[in-house]
Short mmCIF file of C-alpha atoms in Angstrom, two decimals:
data_model
loop_
_atom_site.label_atom_id
_atom_site.label_comp_id
_atom_site.label_asym_id
_atom_site.label_seq_id
_atom_site.Cartn_x
_atom_site.Cartn_y
_atom_site.Cartn_z
CA MET P 248 15.65 154.91 112.34
CA GLU P 249 17.60 152.96 109.87
CA GLN P 250 19.31 149.85 110.89
CA LYS P 251 23.18 150.03 109.73
CA ARG P 252 24.06 147.59 107.64
CA THR P 253 27.59 145.32 108.27
CA PRO P 254 29.81 146.06 105.58
CA LEU P 255 30.36 143.30 103.17
CA ASP P 256 33.75 141.65 103.35
CA ALA P 257 35.28 138.38 102.05
CA ASP P 258 34.81 136.65 105.29
CA THR P 259 31.24 137.49 105.41
CA ILE P 260 30.76 136.46 101.77
CA LEU P 261 32.82 133.22 102.39
CA ALA P 262 30.54 132.23 105.85
CA ALA P 263 27.62 132.81 103.44
CA THR P 264 28.99 130.54 100.91
CA GLU P 265 29.76 127.65 103.42
CA GLU P 266 25.99 127.90 104.57
CA ILE P 267 24.88 127.80 100.85
CA LEU P 268 27.03 124.79 99.81
CA ARG P 269 25.73 122.88 102.99
CA ARG P 270 22.07 123.86 102.05
CA HIS P 271 22.21 123.11 98.39
CA GLY P 272 25.16 121.01 97.96
CA PRO P 273 27.98 122.05 95.51
CA ASP P 274 26.52 121.33 92.11
CA LYS P 275 23.10 123.31 92.91
CA ALA P 276 24.59 126.34 94.89
CA THR P 277 25.09 129.43 93.10
CA VAL P 278 26.54 133.20 93.43
CA VAL P 279 22.82 134.41 93.05
CA ASP P 280 22.13 132.26 96.30
CA VAL P 281 25.15 133.77 98.19
CA ALA P 282 24.04 137.18 97.08
CA ARG P 283 20.52 136.62 98.02
CA ALA P 284 21.38 135.35 101.66
CA LEU P 285 23.71 138.33 102.28
CA GLY P 286 20.82 140.92 100.88
CA VAL P 287 23.37 141.88 98.00
CA SER P 288 23.46 141.93 94.44
CA HIS P 289 25.61 139.05 92.81
CA ALA P 290 27.93 141.88 91.30
CA ALA P 291 28.55 142.84 94.95
CA VAL P 292 29.94 139.24 95.59
CA TYR P 293 31.84 139.56 92.14
CA LYS P 294 33.55 142.82 93.63
CA HIS P 295 35.32 140.33 96.07
CA PHE P 296 35.71 137.24 94.20
CA ALA P 297 36.27 137.18 90.32
CA SER P 298 34.53 134.31 89.73
CA LYS P 299 32.14 131.47 90.76
CA GLN P 300 35.35 129.05 90.55
CA ALA P 301 37.39 131.87 92.63
CA LEU P 302 34.51 132.00 95.50
CA ARG P 303 34.52 128.25 95.82
CA GLU P 304 38.33 127.93 95.76
CA ALA P 305 38.40 130.56 98.57
CA VAL P 306 35.46 128.97 100.66
CA THR P 307 37.15 125.48 100.31
CA ARG P 308 40.80 126.84 101.39
CA ARG P 309 39.14 128.40 104.40
CA TRP P 310 37.50 125.27 105.11
CA LEU P 311 40.54 123.10 104.70
CA ASP P 312 42.62 125.57 106.70
CA HIS P 313 40.38 125.02 109.89
CA ASN P 314 42.50 121.90 110.65
CA ARG P 315 45.71 122.94 109.11
CA ASP P 316 46.63 124.11 112.17
CA THR P 317 45.70 121.37 114.50
CA LEU P 318 47.82 119.28 112.36
CA ALA P 319 50.83 121.93 112.49
CA VAL P 320 50.76 121.68 116.25
CA ILE P 321 51.31 117.93 116.09
CA ALA P 322 54.05 118.13 113.65
CA ALA P 323 56.05 120.86 115.66
CA ASP P 324 55.63 119.08 119.11
CA GLN P 325 59.08 118.84 120.09
CA GLY P 326 57.97 117.47 123.45
CA MET P 327 56.74 114.37 121.43
CA PRO P 328 59.55 111.93 119.87
CA PRO P 329 59.26 111.92 116.28
CA ALA P 330 58.25 108.20 115.98
CA ARG P 331 55.03 108.72 118.24
CA ARG P 332 54.43 112.05 116.36
CA LEU P 333 54.60 110.47 113.22
CA ARG P 334 51.97 107.99 114.18
CA THR P 335 49.75 110.81 116.12
CA TRP P 336 49.99 112.88 112.87
CA LEU P 337 48.98 110.14 110.61
CA HIS P 338 45.75 109.06 112.88
CA ALA P 339 44.91 112.82 113.46
CA VAL P 340 44.76 113.19 109.50
CA LEU P 341 42.49 110.45 109.00
CA ALA P 342 40.46 111.61 112.11
CA LEU P 343 39.99 114.78 110.96
CA LYS P 344 39.00 113.67 107.28
CA GLN P 345 36.73 111.10 108.78
CA THR P 346 35.02 114.28 110.86
CA LYS P 347 34.73 116.36 107.74
CA ILE P 348 32.97 113.78 105.52
CA ARG P 349 30.77 112.94 108.35
CA GLU P 350 29.78 116.31 110.03
CA ASP P 351 30.19 118.52 106.64
CA PRO P 352 29.67 116.27 103.49
CA GLU P 353 28.49 119.20 101.16
CA LEU P 354 31.90 120.88 101.58
CA PHE P 355 33.76 117.59 101.39
CA ALA P 356 32.04 117.13 98.02
CA ALA P 357 33.07 120.89 97.16
CA TYR P 358 36.61 120.00 97.80
CA GLY P 359 36.40 116.92 96.06
CA ASN P 360 35.08 118.44 92.81
CA LEU P 361 38.00 121.10 93.29
CA ALA P 362 40.70 118.19 93.71
CA ALA P 363 38.96 116.27 90.18
CA ALA P 364 39.54 119.80 88.54
CA HIS P 365 43.39 119.99 89.85
CA SER P 366 42.49 123.21 91.61
CA THR P 367 45.36 124.91 93.15
CA VAL P 368 43.59 124.38 96.75
CA ALA P 369 43.91 120.62 96.28
CA THR P 370 47.54 121.26 95.35
CA ASP P 371 48.41 123.55 98.17
CA HIS P 372 46.81 121.42 100.50
CA VAL P 373 48.83 118.39 99.74
CA ALA P 374 52.07 120.70 99.72
CA ASP P 375 51.35 122.11 103.16
CA LEU P 376 50.78 118.29 104.43
CA LEU P 377 53.78 117.15 102.95
CA GLY P 378 55.56 120.03 104.61
CA GLN P 379 54.32 118.92 108.03
CA LEU P 380 55.20 115.57 107.43
CA THR P 381 58.60 116.48 106.19
CA ALA P 382 59.36 118.17 109.25
CA ILE P 383 58.39 115.16 111.21
CA ILE P 384 60.87 113.06 109.22
CA ALA P 385 63.47 115.68 109.67
CA ASP P 386 63.30 116.18 113.25
CA GLY P 387 63.56 111.87 113.46
CA ALA P 388 67.03 112.16 111.04
CA ARG P 389 68.32 114.63 113.37
CA ASP P 390 67.78 112.82 116.56
CA GLY P 391 69.18 109.53 114.91
CA GLY P 392 65.56 107.79 115.14
CA PHE P 393 64.97 107.75 111.46
CA HIS P 394 67.53 106.80 108.80
CA THR P 395 67.22 108.94 105.68
CA SER P 396 69.20 110.72 103.24
CA ASP P 397 66.39 112.73 101.87
CA GLU P 398 63.56 113.92 104.16
CA GLU P 399 61.47 115.20 101.68
CA ALA P 400 61.49 111.90 99.36
CA THR P 401 60.92 109.98 102.67
CA ALA P 402 58.01 112.26 103.49
CA ARG P 403 56.33 111.70 100.17
CA ALA P 404 57.08 107.98 100.44
CA VAL P 405 54.80 107.76 103.79
CA PHE P 406 52.54 110.00 102.32
CA HIS P 407 51.82 107.86 99.40
CA ALA P 408 52.00 104.63 101.53
CA THR P 409 49.38 105.85 103.84
CA ALA P 410 47.16 107.13 100.94
CA LYS P 411 44.17 104.98 101.75
CA PHE P 412 43.71 107.04 104.89
CA HIS P 413 43.64 110.37 103.53
CA HIS P 414 43.18 110.54 100.00
CA LEU P 415 39.70 111.43 98.65
CA ALA P 416 39.62 108.22 96.31
CA HIS P 417 39.21 106.12 99.58
CA ALA P 418 36.86 108.10 101.48
CA ALA P 419 34.11 105.36 101.52
CA GLU P 420 36.67 103.26 103.32
CA TRP P 421 37.19 105.63 106.23
CA ARG P 422 34.08 104.50 107.61
CA GLU P 423 34.94 100.94 107.94
CA PRO P 424 35.32 99.36 110.99
CA GLY P 425 38.90 98.32 111.95
CA ILE P 426 40.31 101.24 109.57
CA ASP P 427 42.29 102.67 112.83
CA THR P 428 43.77 99.60 113.39
CA GLU P 429 44.58 99.15 109.64
CA LEU P 430 46.52 102.54 109.83
CA ASP P 431 48.31 101.47 112.99
CA GLU P 432 49.52 98.52 111.37
CA VAL P 433 50.84 100.53 108.43
CA CYS P 434 52.52 102.93 110.55
CA THR P 435 54.21 100.29 112.67
CA LEU P 436 55.47 98.85 109.36
CA LEU P 437 56.87 102.29 108.08
CA LEU P 438 58.31 102.98 111.51
CA GLU P 439 60.41 99.81 111.26
CA GLY P 440 61.38 100.73 107.98
CA LEU P 441 62.66 103.88 109.06
CA GLN P 442 64.90 102.77 112.13
CA PRO P 443 68.68 103.13 111.20
#
């Protein structure tokens, strides 16, 4: 009796690609490796993704999206005052980045490669984070806890002021002892500056 094969779809390909990237690293993983792992031809993979770059962008976007919802829940938590929400959100961003670099270094490296290539994945990721941050700042402005005439500009300023704790260029520093305390000190300074 012949065993029925699971239909090849984008999610199956992305899951296999994640495993290949973890096994071989972003510099050595190929579409042929992905196809071999799935028991199909590389042409079958290209039916779903037009190029190796498109496949890498899709797998990286999926990988980044795993944590987007965690941060979005914090950003939208109306039960938490905006000042505490801002601090909690910034600490959560750092914690998620620390976890990714520690537990999934190959995919983290793939994201780094895409970011360096000015991929839309990296741009969209930053835009998503800025949107969440803007929502927190806007809530603080509405309730009178934050003083700002432009929530988006303030969110960008906070994002840039905390770059050490989320930008790829500082990834090696995220393992340093005391990094959480440093972020907390920056948060305190920022929150004092936002007070009316």
